[in-house]
Amino acid sequence: MKEDVELNRYRDLMKPPEVFEDGFNWRAAAGAAFVGFFMLPASMYLNLFVGGSGVGAAAQWVTVILFAEIARRSLKELKVQEVYVLFFMSGMALSSPFEGLLWQQYLVQSEPMRSMGMAQDIPSWYAPSAAVIGANGRTFFTAGWFWPIMLCSLSLVIGKLDQYGLAYVLYRITNDVEKLPFPMAPVSASGITALTDAKGSKEPWRWRCFSIGGVIGIVFGMIYVGLPAITSQILSKKIELLPIPWVDFTPQTAGVLPATPVNFSFDLGSLIGGMVLPFWAVIGSAIGVLSTFILNPLLHKWGILTTWNPQMRVTDTLYSNNVDFYLSFGIGQTIAIVLISMIQIFGPVLALRKLARAGKAQDKSAAAAEPGIWKKLVTNDPRRGDFSIYAALGIYAFSSTFWIVLSCYLIEGFPWQFFAFYATVYTPLISYATAKLEGIAGQAVSIPYIKEATFILSGYQGVKIWFAPAPIPNYGEATVGFRVMELTGTKLKSVIKATIVVLPIVVVASLIFSQLLWSMAEIPSAAYPYAQQMWELRAKNTALTYSATSGGTSPFLEAWKWPNFLWGLGTGLGSFGILSFFGLPTLLVFGVVRGLGQNMPCSALLELSGALLGRYYFHRKFGDMWYRYTPVLFAGFACGTGLIAMIAVSVTILIKMMSPLAY
């Protein structure tokens, strides 16, 4: 296969150091406590307020920059490895396990679940009934929440152990054997390096870029997050200069673009993110979004998108289109991406073996070199502190078996055979495809509704099975973290020790602040704009899916249409074939599928603008150094935004806590 110049450029953005060190010490332990009790509430609040995965990254950078500055003013310098461990612990703590309890209390009380007659069938070990919640009020500290909290805590412990299982094996394959670039890994690694380059640096541009990004993030955060969050507590009506999470144009454009979701986000992070992501992936995503502006009106005209009506908002439009067409079409497209990934991974190996069997001398010599690839896979690098991939596979086997046994205990008649299939076939394949895509384009892939199809085919009747702790995670995304660890020269034992220290802190802090946020206001409500907009759509899609095994008429089964699935599959494979034939970047295919898959169009214009500005203005101005500048700039922006968010949530919590007091 020919080398992709753009992929090689991203692979060369940052090289791992020659020396690896242990970054865990008492300062890291202090950082764990700081993250759990100061940064975690800010991250949880922002996820409910503005949404977006960048919130967690922003809070991570706030933690890292604060500790780096404290150390510097104490005449100490943090090593790169120490900064990475702080960054790792921040990410671990900010993925709050008990934040899911907030969703669980909403789901059991939601109108979609009640209207479909399924709310009363939700098991008590997942969430207490709506009647129990109503009687006890907005609190998790009751007997009804004991088993959900215990199950959540157990899931956290086993889940963290599982990160050193299949995810680690996939990292060794995609990074050590296939040498994939992992374009998003330098975003984190460059920011970490920048924080240790402030004094006597051989590359002082890192700190300048980080500072510029930080100032931009602070200014934007004050306008986008700080102003509405604080004024909503001290004024009768909040001041919101930029709509959160977006402005919805769907009802206004219904006459021109029927059945087409149209909204726009003012999140500046999307603009900078467009500069960081591979150019052709962003272009493909924009093409996919623009295609829906043509395709959806045609589908409506042809009588396919029939559920939509002109009064629908963007979330309602997405839901109705999903039922009418995109559920089946999107699954077909995603399976096409998986097949493409498998072809790219296994195609050269199969071709090599075929030629070897033909008896050609040069091909035999090439085939003889093939075992060297697998030898490299099982050979540990002592500098990084690698451990055996056989031990990692053992961890994966243990975790999968544990969840299957637990599910059999919780659910009578649990179809364990299907979940054994997941653990042995589906999960490794989809995780490998995701790791491949993360390594190439910084994107994740998943096959939607494969679990749902299995539940339906199993013949199980009832809602309880949907809440089973089934072994169906996607480990591909975790490979990026291992790549960042390598780029910073951090030994693996550092993150293992950090995990052991952070786990109890996360459990305690997450539960406390979940309770605090729920007691401040109903979730979702106007106090949390993003949750108010998106959780209703999420509940509708959830109820639609669960109806497949509830008995009687199933809206989910009615929504599934094989012709639409085949169109999606054919579109994905056909696009890849055309691009490959003309020698165009295959990253374009992944981007098109991402944009055409019924995602929110709100950020597409900003991402496209960022990609075009970076490619045709800043790259011409700064040359190839621009590709090194952007990850550090983005990291600084996330830090600045997160700093303002932390201040805003602190003020909000203080005002909420003082408001009941009588003076």
XYZ file of C-alpha atoms in Angstrom:
663
model
C 0.000 0.000 0.000
C 1.249 3.468 -0.828
C 2.201 5.705 2.057
C -0.140 8.591 2.781
C 1.884 11.814 2.926
C -0.604 13.541 5.214
C -0.629 10.633 7.668
C 3.166 10.586 7.789
C 3.154 14.310 8.508
C 0.985 13.749 11.560
C 3.142 10.815 12.661
C 6.181 13.118 12.592
C 4.573 15.975 14.543
C 6.113 14.682 17.742
C 8.607 11.919 18.470
C 8.817 9.876 21.681
C 11.869 10.646 23.829
C 14.713 8.204 24.300
C 14.361 8.108 28.109
C 11.126 7.164 29.932
C 10.525 8.047 33.602
C 8.033 7.434 36.403
C 5.845 10.506 36.854
C 3.882 9.539 39.963
C 4.837 11.104 43.329
C 3.278 13.003 46.255
C 2.552 16.010 44.025
C 0.489 13.754 41.778
C -1.423 12.471 44.806
C -2.222 16.059 45.822
C -3.341 16.699 42.258
C -5.761 13.777 42.487
C -7.485 15.331 45.494
C -7.598 18.732 43.786
C -9.171 17.257 40.663
C -11.772 15.281 42.566
C -13.025 18.061 44.801
C -12.429 21.198 42.713
C -12.383 20.351 38.995
C -14.943 17.540 38.936
C -17.930 19.766 39.841
C -16.904 22.295 37.180
C -16.734 19.586 34.519
C -20.071 18.056 35.538
C -21.751 21.450 35.539
C -20.394 22.353 32.107
C -21.506 19.039 30.628
C -25.043 19.884 31.680
C -24.738 23.574 30.768
C -23.033 23.624 27.341
C -22.296 19.952 26.617
C -19.471 18.755 24.432
C -16.553 16.423 24.993
C -14.121 19.354 25.026
C -15.338 20.332 28.485
C -13.415 17.519 30.130
C -10.259 18.404 28.200
C -10.606 22.029 29.276
C -10.833 21.051 32.931
C -7.816 18.787 32.533
C -5.707 21.662 31.256
C -6.838 23.911 34.084
C -5.547 21.361 36.586
C -2.249 20.898 34.815
C -1.519 24.606 34.326
C -2.332 25.484 37.936
C -0.040 22.826 39.364
C 2.730 23.723 36.933
C 2.576 27.379 37.992
C 2.438 26.529 41.709
C 5.527 24.353 41.323
C 7.367 27.053 39.374
C 6.677 29.657 42.038
C 7.961 27.196 44.637
C 11.238 27.050 42.693
C 10.381 23.567 41.464
C 10.007 22.383 37.923
C 7.568 19.622 37.053
C 8.915 16.969 34.734
C 7.020 16.167 31.561
C 6.100 12.801 33.062
C 4.692 14.432 36.229
C 2.573 16.764 34.124
C 1.283 13.836 32.100
C 0.290 11.926 35.249
C -1.623 15.006 36.427
C -3.284 15.178 33.019
C -4.159 11.475 33.133
C -5.625 11.676 36.633
C -7.665 14.720 35.646
C -9.190 12.865 32.736
C -9.940 9.859 34.884
C -11.581 11.912 37.622
C -13.537 14.062 35.196
C -15.222 11.062 33.571
C -17.633 11.065 36.493
C -19.246 7.650 37.019
C -22.117 8.955 39.145
C -22.996 11.612 36.602
C -24.844 8.742 34.935
C -27.169 8.606 37.929
C -28.489 12.021 36.910
C -29.501 10.532 33.560
C -30.978 7.459 35.226
C -33.267 9.508 37.478
C -34.490 11.431 34.444
C -35.050 8.361 32.282
C -37.209 6.569 34.831
C -39.387 9.695 35.141
C -39.299 10.769 31.455
C -42.414 11.209 29.358
C -41.203 8.963 26.461
C -40.672 6.006 28.809
C -44.008 6.584 30.544
C -45.956 7.029 27.311
C -44.642 3.718 25.959
C -45.477 1.954 29.235
C -41.913 0.921 30.033
C -40.974 3.162 32.987
C -42.400 0.752 35.546
C -40.325 -2.114 34.123
C -36.938 -0.462 34.755
C -35.150 -2.665 37.347
C -34.565 -1.262 40.825
C -30.830 -2.055 40.653
C -30.628 0.496 37.809
C -32.813 3.241 39.317
C -35.692 3.425 41.822
C -39.164 4.015 40.432
C -40.545 7.481 39.744
C -42.856 7.102 42.754
C -39.915 6.368 45.072
C -37.940 9.322 43.704
C -40.944 11.600 44.094
C -41.482 10.506 47.689
C -37.831 10.957 48.727
C -37.121 14.124 46.737
C -33.991 15.023 44.771
C -31.430 13.008 46.730
C -29.271 9.949 46.128
C -28.798 9.286 49.846
C -31.765 6.943 50.248
C -32.169 3.166 50.366
C -33.631 3.137 46.847
C -30.351 4.329 45.340
C -28.087 1.917 47.266
C -27.846 -0.840 44.659
C -27.564 1.520 41.644
C -24.652 3.249 43.408
C -23.013 -0.086 44.269
C -23.342 -1.326 40.691
C -21.958 1.961 39.375
C -18.955 1.759 41.717
C -18.264 -1.829 40.717
C -18.487 -0.896 37.044
C -15.926 1.854 37.604
C -13.390 -0.467 39.263
C -13.696 -3.283 36.718
C -13.802 -0.762 33.861
C -10.505 0.838 34.893
C -8.878 -2.569 35.195
C -10.220 -3.428 31.759
C -8.384 -0.463 30.191
C -5.191 -2.496 30.534
C -6.717 -5.406 28.670
C -7.827 -5.336 25.054
C -7.198 -1.588 24.713
C -3.518 -2.129 25.505
C -3.257 -4.953 22.949
C -4.815 -2.723 20.279
C -2.369 0.061 21.121
C 0.556 -2.297 20.611
C -0.887 -3.372 17.241
C -1.766 0.042 15.810
C 1.178 1.963 17.247
C 4.083 -0.487 17.303
C 3.222 -2.676 14.315
C 1.174 -0.494 11.962
C 2.885 2.807 12.904
C -0.345 4.826 12.635
C -0.011 8.598 13.274
C -2.743 9.171 15.922
C -3.244 12.836 14.867
C -5.069 13.865 18.056
C -2.393 12.496 20.411
C 0.042 15.415 19.791
C -2.713 17.832 20.897
C -2.363 16.599 24.458
C 1.318 15.709 24.317
C 2.357 19.068 22.847
C 0.438 20.973 25.506
C 2.081 18.917 28.241
C 5.504 19.555 26.753
C 4.741 23.257 26.436
C 4.202 23.552 30.179
C 7.711 22.256 30.841
C 9.303 24.393 28.125
C 8.701 27.755 29.770
C 12.295 28.111 31.032
C 15.429 27.478 29.021
C 13.448 25.733 26.342
C 14.892 24.629 23.051
C 11.426 25.237 21.600
C 10.094 28.424 23.283
C 7.334 28.694 20.683
C 5.364 26.040 22.586
C 4.771 28.272 25.580
C 3.910 31.262 23.383
C 1.337 29.211 21.468
C -0.120 27.834 24.684
C -0.368 31.351 26.167
C -2.034 32.775 23.051
C -4.554 29.937 23.047
C -5.140 30.434 26.766
C -5.932 34.143 26.362
C -8.338 33.380 23.503
C -10.002 30.709 25.653
C -10.357 33.065 28.633
C -11.987 35.816 26.562
C -14.306 33.385 24.806
C -15.138 31.560 28.051
C -16.111 34.829 29.762
C -18.625 35.571 27.004
C -19.894 32.076 26.243
C -19.946 30.431 29.672
C -19.157 32.874 32.460
C -21.616 35.671 31.629
C -24.800 33.556 31.264
C -23.895 31.234 34.145
C -23.330 34.011 36.680
C -26.076 36.417 35.531
C -28.640 33.608 35.680
C -28.063 33.520 39.435
C -28.038 37.255 40.222
C -30.543 38.645 37.668
C -34.126 37.780 36.862
C -33.060 36.883 33.322
C -29.640 35.708 32.293
C -27.532 37.634 29.778
C -26.653 35.360 26.892
C -24.747 37.081 24.075
C -24.120 33.796 22.262
C -26.953 31.221 22.303
C -26.206 28.011 24.222
C -25.880 25.336 22.974
C -26.930 26.608 19.519
C -29.447 28.754 17.648
C -32.160 26.726 15.903
C -33.191 27.778 12.377
C -35.116 24.611 11.512
C -38.675 26.041 11.809
C -37.657 29.171 9.847
C -36.110 27.182 6.974
C -38.860 24.549 6.829
C -40.365 26.049 3.675
C -37.062 25.990 1.776
C -35.370 22.965 3.359
C -38.114 20.594 4.520
C -37.108 17.804 6.942
C -33.612 19.297 7.252
C -32.101 20.090 10.673
C -30.511 23.545 10.544
C -28.770 24.994 13.573
C -25.579 26.905 14.293
C -23.202 26.782 17.221
C -21.016 29.686 18.343
C -18.466 27.450 20.056
C -15.065 28.796 19.017
C -13.533 25.459 19.952
C -15.005 23.998 16.753
C -13.114 26.573 14.678
C -9.788 25.754 16.312
C -10.596 22.039 16.234
C -11.010 22.305 12.455
C -7.401 23.505 12.268
C -6.177 20.509 14.270
C -8.062 17.662 12.596
C -6.782 16.209 9.297
C -7.873 18.546 6.504
C -9.585 16.005 4.264
C -11.520 14.490 7.153
C -13.020 17.940 7.872
C -13.749 18.543 4.188
C -15.492 15.190 3.971
C -17.573 15.988 7.048
C -18.674 19.307 5.514
C -19.600 17.547 2.284
C -21.682 15.067 4.257
C -23.565 17.805 6.121
C -24.200 19.789 2.922
C -25.453 16.615 1.238
C -28.257 16.372 3.793
C -29.431 19.835 2.680
C -30.084 18.283 -0.739
C -30.955 14.730 0.242
C -33.488 15.430 2.997
C -35.810 17.655 0.913
C -35.730 15.024 -1.838
C -36.512 12.230 0.612
C -39.402 14.315 1.954
C -40.667 14.945 -1.572
C -40.467 11.237 -2.417
C -42.576 10.339 0.613
C -39.784 8.765 2.699
C -39.412 11.356 5.492
C -43.114 11.383 6.294
C -43.066 11.879 10.086
C -41.610 15.397 9.920
C -43.788 18.503 10.139
C -42.790 22.194 9.693
C -43.192 23.047 13.397
C -40.474 20.644 14.529
C -37.268 21.848 16.180
C -33.851 20.498 15.277
C -33.944 17.678 17.854
C -37.448 16.594 16.839
C -36.406 16.679 13.170
C -33.409 14.469 13.870
C -35.602 11.985 15.728
C -38.313 11.822 13.055
C -35.742 11.471 10.246
C -34.022 8.737 12.217
C -37.255 6.773 12.456
C -38.136 7.281 8.784
C -34.765 6.723 7.106
C -31.462 7.337 8.865
C -31.628 4.544 11.439
C -31.248 1.896 8.727
C -29.164 4.075 6.397
C -26.716 5.052 9.142
C -26.137 1.449 10.199
C -25.351 0.559 6.585
C -22.846 3.412 6.310
C -21.107 2.519 9.547
C -20.776 -1.130 8.542
C -19.235 0.097 5.283
C -16.616 1.998 7.293
C -15.858 -1.120 9.328
C -15.489 -3.205 6.162
C -13.204 -0.561 4.637
C -11.067 -0.584 7.772
C -10.869 -4.364 7.708
C -9.846 -4.313 4.034
C -7.100 -1.792 4.754
C -5.861 -3.817 7.715
C -5.996 -7.373 6.392
C -5.758 -6.798 2.635
C -1.967 -6.546 2.387
C -1.431 -9.578 4.659
C -3.800 -11.755 2.649
C -2.231 -10.629 -0.622
C 1.237 -11.415 0.713
C 0.255 -14.926 1.710
C -1.389 -15.530 -1.642
C 1.769 -14.519 -3.494
C 3.877 -16.670 -1.186
C 1.796 -19.714 -2.046
C 2.374 -18.957 -5.728
C 6.057 -19.774 -5.159
C 7.640 -16.476 -6.214
C 11.043 -16.031 -4.635
C 10.745 -12.363 -3.762
C 7.314 -12.870 -2.344
C 8.562 -15.784 -0.266
C 11.228 -13.581 1.222
C 8.641 -10.930 1.977
C 6.371 -13.510 3.541
C 9.258 -14.793 5.608
C 9.577 -11.310 7.071
C 5.924 -11.349 8.156
C 6.517 -13.235 11.436
C 8.800 -10.361 12.422
C 5.720 -8.169 12.679
C 4.114 -10.436 15.235
C 7.381 -10.882 17.067
C 7.512 -7.131 17.425
C 3.968 -7.207 18.806
C 4.819 -9.628 21.604
C 8.219 -8.081 22.380
C 7.998 -5.645 25.293
C 9.785 -2.298 25.295
C 11.490 -2.057 28.724
C 11.826 1.720 28.403
C 8.049 2.177 28.405
C 7.518 -0.451 31.077
C 5.463 -2.677 28.767
C 3.837 -5.803 30.131
C 2.914 -8.954 28.236
C 0.021 -8.748 25.818
C -0.910 -12.237 27.017
C -1.509 -10.769 30.476
C -3.578 -8.022 28.842
C -5.667 -10.634 27.037
C -6.133 -12.395 30.377
C -7.485 -9.180 31.902
C -9.956 -8.873 29.043
C -11.087 -12.492 29.436
C -11.634 -11.980 33.188
C -13.660 -8.770 32.803
C -15.847 -10.203 30.042
C -16.567 -13.349 32.060
C -17.341 -11.296 35.152
C -19.958 -9.166 33.389
C -21.632 -12.154 31.777
C -21.922 -13.946 35.124
C -23.252 -10.799 36.835
C -25.830 -10.271 34.079
C -27.016 -13.858 34.428
C -27.462 -13.252 38.166
C -29.397 -9.994 37.721
C -31.604 -11.045 34.802
C -33.507 -14.301 34.700
C -33.218 -15.968 31.317
C -30.318 -13.757 30.258
C -29.114 -14.849 26.759
C -25.471 -15.268 27.783
C -24.560 -17.013 24.520
C -25.086 -13.796 22.580
C -22.899 -11.839 24.956
C -20.198 -14.472 24.731
C -20.327 -13.774 20.980
C -19.862 -10.083 21.700
C -16.851 -10.705 23.917
C -15.110 -13.088 21.521
C -16.035 -11.672 18.105
C -17.827 -8.348 17.926
C -15.991 -6.332 20.605
C -12.483 -7.192 19.333
C -13.440 -6.426 15.735
C -15.192 -3.103 16.339
C -12.504 -2.034 18.803
C -9.812 -2.809 16.246
C -11.650 -0.825 13.572
C -12.017 2.112 15.970
C -8.354 1.988 16.956
C -7.482 2.014 13.263
C -9.681 5.030 12.600
C -8.388 6.863 15.681
C -4.875 6.193 14.474
C -5.620 7.531 10.997
C -8.126 10.352 11.394
C -8.648 10.973 15.106
C -12.212 9.672 14.784
C -14.147 6.839 16.424
C -16.367 4.296 14.700
C -19.091 2.077 16.052
C -21.798 -0.117 14.573
C -25.048 1.238 15.961
C -27.881 -1.036 16.987
C -25.842 -4.250 16.753
C -26.660 -4.933 20.416
C -30.312 -4.139 19.752
C -30.418 -6.563 16.834
C -28.960 -9.286 19.044
C -31.527 -8.657 21.787
C -34.341 -8.917 19.273
C -32.993 -12.110 17.703
C -32.492 -13.671 21.153
C -36.257 -13.733 21.645
C -36.076 -12.151 25.110
C -39.228 -10.239 26.085
C -39.032 -7.342 28.513
C -37.175 -4.121 29.178
C -34.782 -5.353 31.868
C -32.239 -6.759 29.423
C -31.401 -3.273 28.104
C -29.876 -2.368 31.467
C -27.617 -5.418 31.689
C -23.917 -4.647 32.297
C -23.070 -6.394 29.027
C -19.457 -6.786 27.809
C -19.832 -4.622 24.709
C -17.456 -1.653 25.162
C -15.398 -0.142 22.358
C -11.759 -0.142 23.426
C -10.409 1.551 20.319
C -10.629 5.092 21.673
C -8.435 4.243 24.683
C -5.447 3.638 22.413
C -4.963 7.396 22.028
C -4.166 7.715 25.734
C -1.401 5.118 25.484
C 0.076 7.011 22.521
C 0.094 10.272 24.497
C 1.819 8.467 27.352
C 4.524 7.294 24.949
C 5.031 10.741 23.398
C 5.644 12.220 26.855
C 8.111 9.519 27.888
C 5.984 8.284 30.812
C 6.332 4.735 32.076
C 3.224 2.589 32.205
C 3.575 1.934 35.931
C 2.997 5.661 36.541
C -0.597 5.534 35.323
C -1.263 2.233 37.087
C -0.284 3.765 40.453
C -2.260 6.914 39.638
C -5.336 4.816 38.884
C -5.157 3.083 42.270
C -4.932 6.440 44.091
C -7.627 8.263 42.107
C -10.350 5.587 42.161
C -11.589 6.123 45.750
C -11.428 9.895 45.334
C -13.526 9.697 42.177
C -16.168 7.521 43.825
C -16.649 9.860 46.792
C -16.394 13.196 44.967
C -18.569 12.167 42.031
C -21.430 11.056 44.271
C -21.248 14.209 46.407
C -21.342 16.610 43.472
C -23.991 14.678 41.569
C -26.156 15.118 44.623
C -25.249 18.808 44.838
C -26.119 19.570 41.200
C -29.433 17.719 41.449
C -30.371 19.537 44.648
C -29.621 22.910 43.008
C -32.220 22.444 40.255
C -34.248 19.806 38.457
C -32.227 17.979 35.795
C -32.948 18.691 33.004
C -34.331 22.203 33.363
C -33.663 25.766 32.205
C -30.773 25.894 34.691
C -28.936 23.363 32.496
C -29.572 24.427 28.847
C -27.713 21.639 27.061
C -29.383 18.880 29.060
C -32.753 20.542 28.523
C -32.237 20.508 24.751
C -30.616 17.112 24.258
C -31.910 14.780 26.950
C -35.430 14.749 25.553
C -34.101 13.587 22.174
C -31.930 11.018 23.906
C -34.904 9.723 25.919
C -37.028 9.430 22.772
C -34.358 7.412 20.974
C -33.889 5.250 24.061
C -37.605 4.513 24.368
C -37.771 3.791 20.641
C -35.002 1.231 20.979
C -36.342 -0.435 24.128
C -39.715 -0.939 22.477
C -38.154 -3.677 20.335
C -38.446 -6.233 23.164
C -41.335 -4.773 25.145
C -43.935 -6.896 23.364
C -46.761 -5.850 21.065
C -46.225 -3.176 18.420
C -42.587 -2.065 18.213
C -41.776 1.372 16.728
C -38.176 0.232 16.432
C -39.002 -2.747 14.229
C -41.290 -0.565 12.141
C -38.409 1.905 11.639
C -36.018 -0.750 10.329
C -35.998 -0.941 6.512
C -33.610 -3.217 4.637
C -33.551 -1.118 1.411
C -32.347 1.915 3.367
C -29.671 -0.211 5.046
C -28.433 -1.431 1.665
C -28.375 2.139 0.336
C -26.206 3.184 3.266
C -23.866 0.237 2.814
C -23.594 0.836 -0.928
C -23.003 4.573 -0.496
C -20.127 4.017 1.915
C -18.415 1.297 -0.115
C -19.038 3.121 -3.394
C -17.533 6.362 -2.097
C -14.427 4.537 -0.947
C -14.091 2.765 -4.292
C -14.416 5.996 -6.294
C -11.907 7.875 -4.150
C -9.444 5.000 -4.289
C -9.802 4.732 -8.079
C -8.967 8.412 -8.587
C -6.238 8.402 -5.934
C -8.051 10.872 -3.682
C -7.514 10.923 0.105
C -9.443 8.125 1.791
C -9.835 10.351 4.858
C -12.540 12.040 2.801
C -14.721 8.924 3.077
C -14.581 8.847 6.867
C -15.479 12.520 6.988
C -18.430 12.149 4.600
C -19.901 9.318 6.657
C -19.457 11.380 9.805
C -21.330 14.346 8.295
C -24.018 12.333 6.511
C -24.864 10.222 9.532
C -27.525 12.547 10.957
C -25.181 14.348 13.347
C -25.844 17.874 14.530
C -24.871 20.246 11.678
C -24.254 23.141 14.063
C -20.451 22.952 14.176
C -19.774 21.961 10.564
C -19.380 25.523 9.263
C -16.943 26.502 12.011
C -14.897 23.318 11.541
C -14.748 23.919 7.788
C -13.738 27.549 8.284
C -10.962 26.475 10.644
C -9.672 23.870 8.206
C -9.642 26.332 5.285
C -7.986 29.094 7.332
C -5.322 26.709 8.549
C -4.617 25.212 5.128
C -4.726 28.260 2.878
C -3.698 31.126 5.156
C -1.780 30.097 8.271
C 0.081 27.259 6.559
C 1.267 29.629 3.842
C 2.289 32.134 6.490
C 4.097 29.787 8.896
C 4.952 26.811 6.693
C 4.993 23.273 8.075
C 5.515 24.645 11.589
C 1.808 25.480 11.554
C 1.026 21.781 12.049
C 3.078 21.914 15.254
C 1.510 25.171 16.427
C -2.138 24.101 16.231
C -2.145 21.276 18.834
C -0.512 23.553 21.407
C -2.850 26.440 20.522
C -5.874 24.188 20.961
C -4.591 22.912 24.304
C -4.148 26.494 25.543
C -7.651 27.419 24.368
C -9.127 24.478 26.291
C -7.215 25.546 29.392
C -8.434 29.152 29.208
C -12.055 28.138 28.669
C -11.903 25.652 31.518
C -10.431 28.237 33.897
C -13.388 30.554 33.336
C -15.775 27.615 33.668
C -14.293 26.712 37.043
C -14.768 30.268 38.280
C -18.332 30.388 36.945
C -19.415 27.149 38.547
C -17.808 28.158 41.861
C -19.780 31.399 41.924
C -22.956 29.585 40.903
C -22.641 26.963 43.635
C -21.894 29.603 46.279
C -24.943 31.656 45.299
C -27.165 28.559 45.230
C -25.956 27.466 48.647
C -26.485 30.920 50.189
C -29.885 31.625 48.631
C -31.945 29.660 51.219
C -30.353 31.537 54.119
C -32.418 34.213 55.859
C -30.626 37.468 56.681
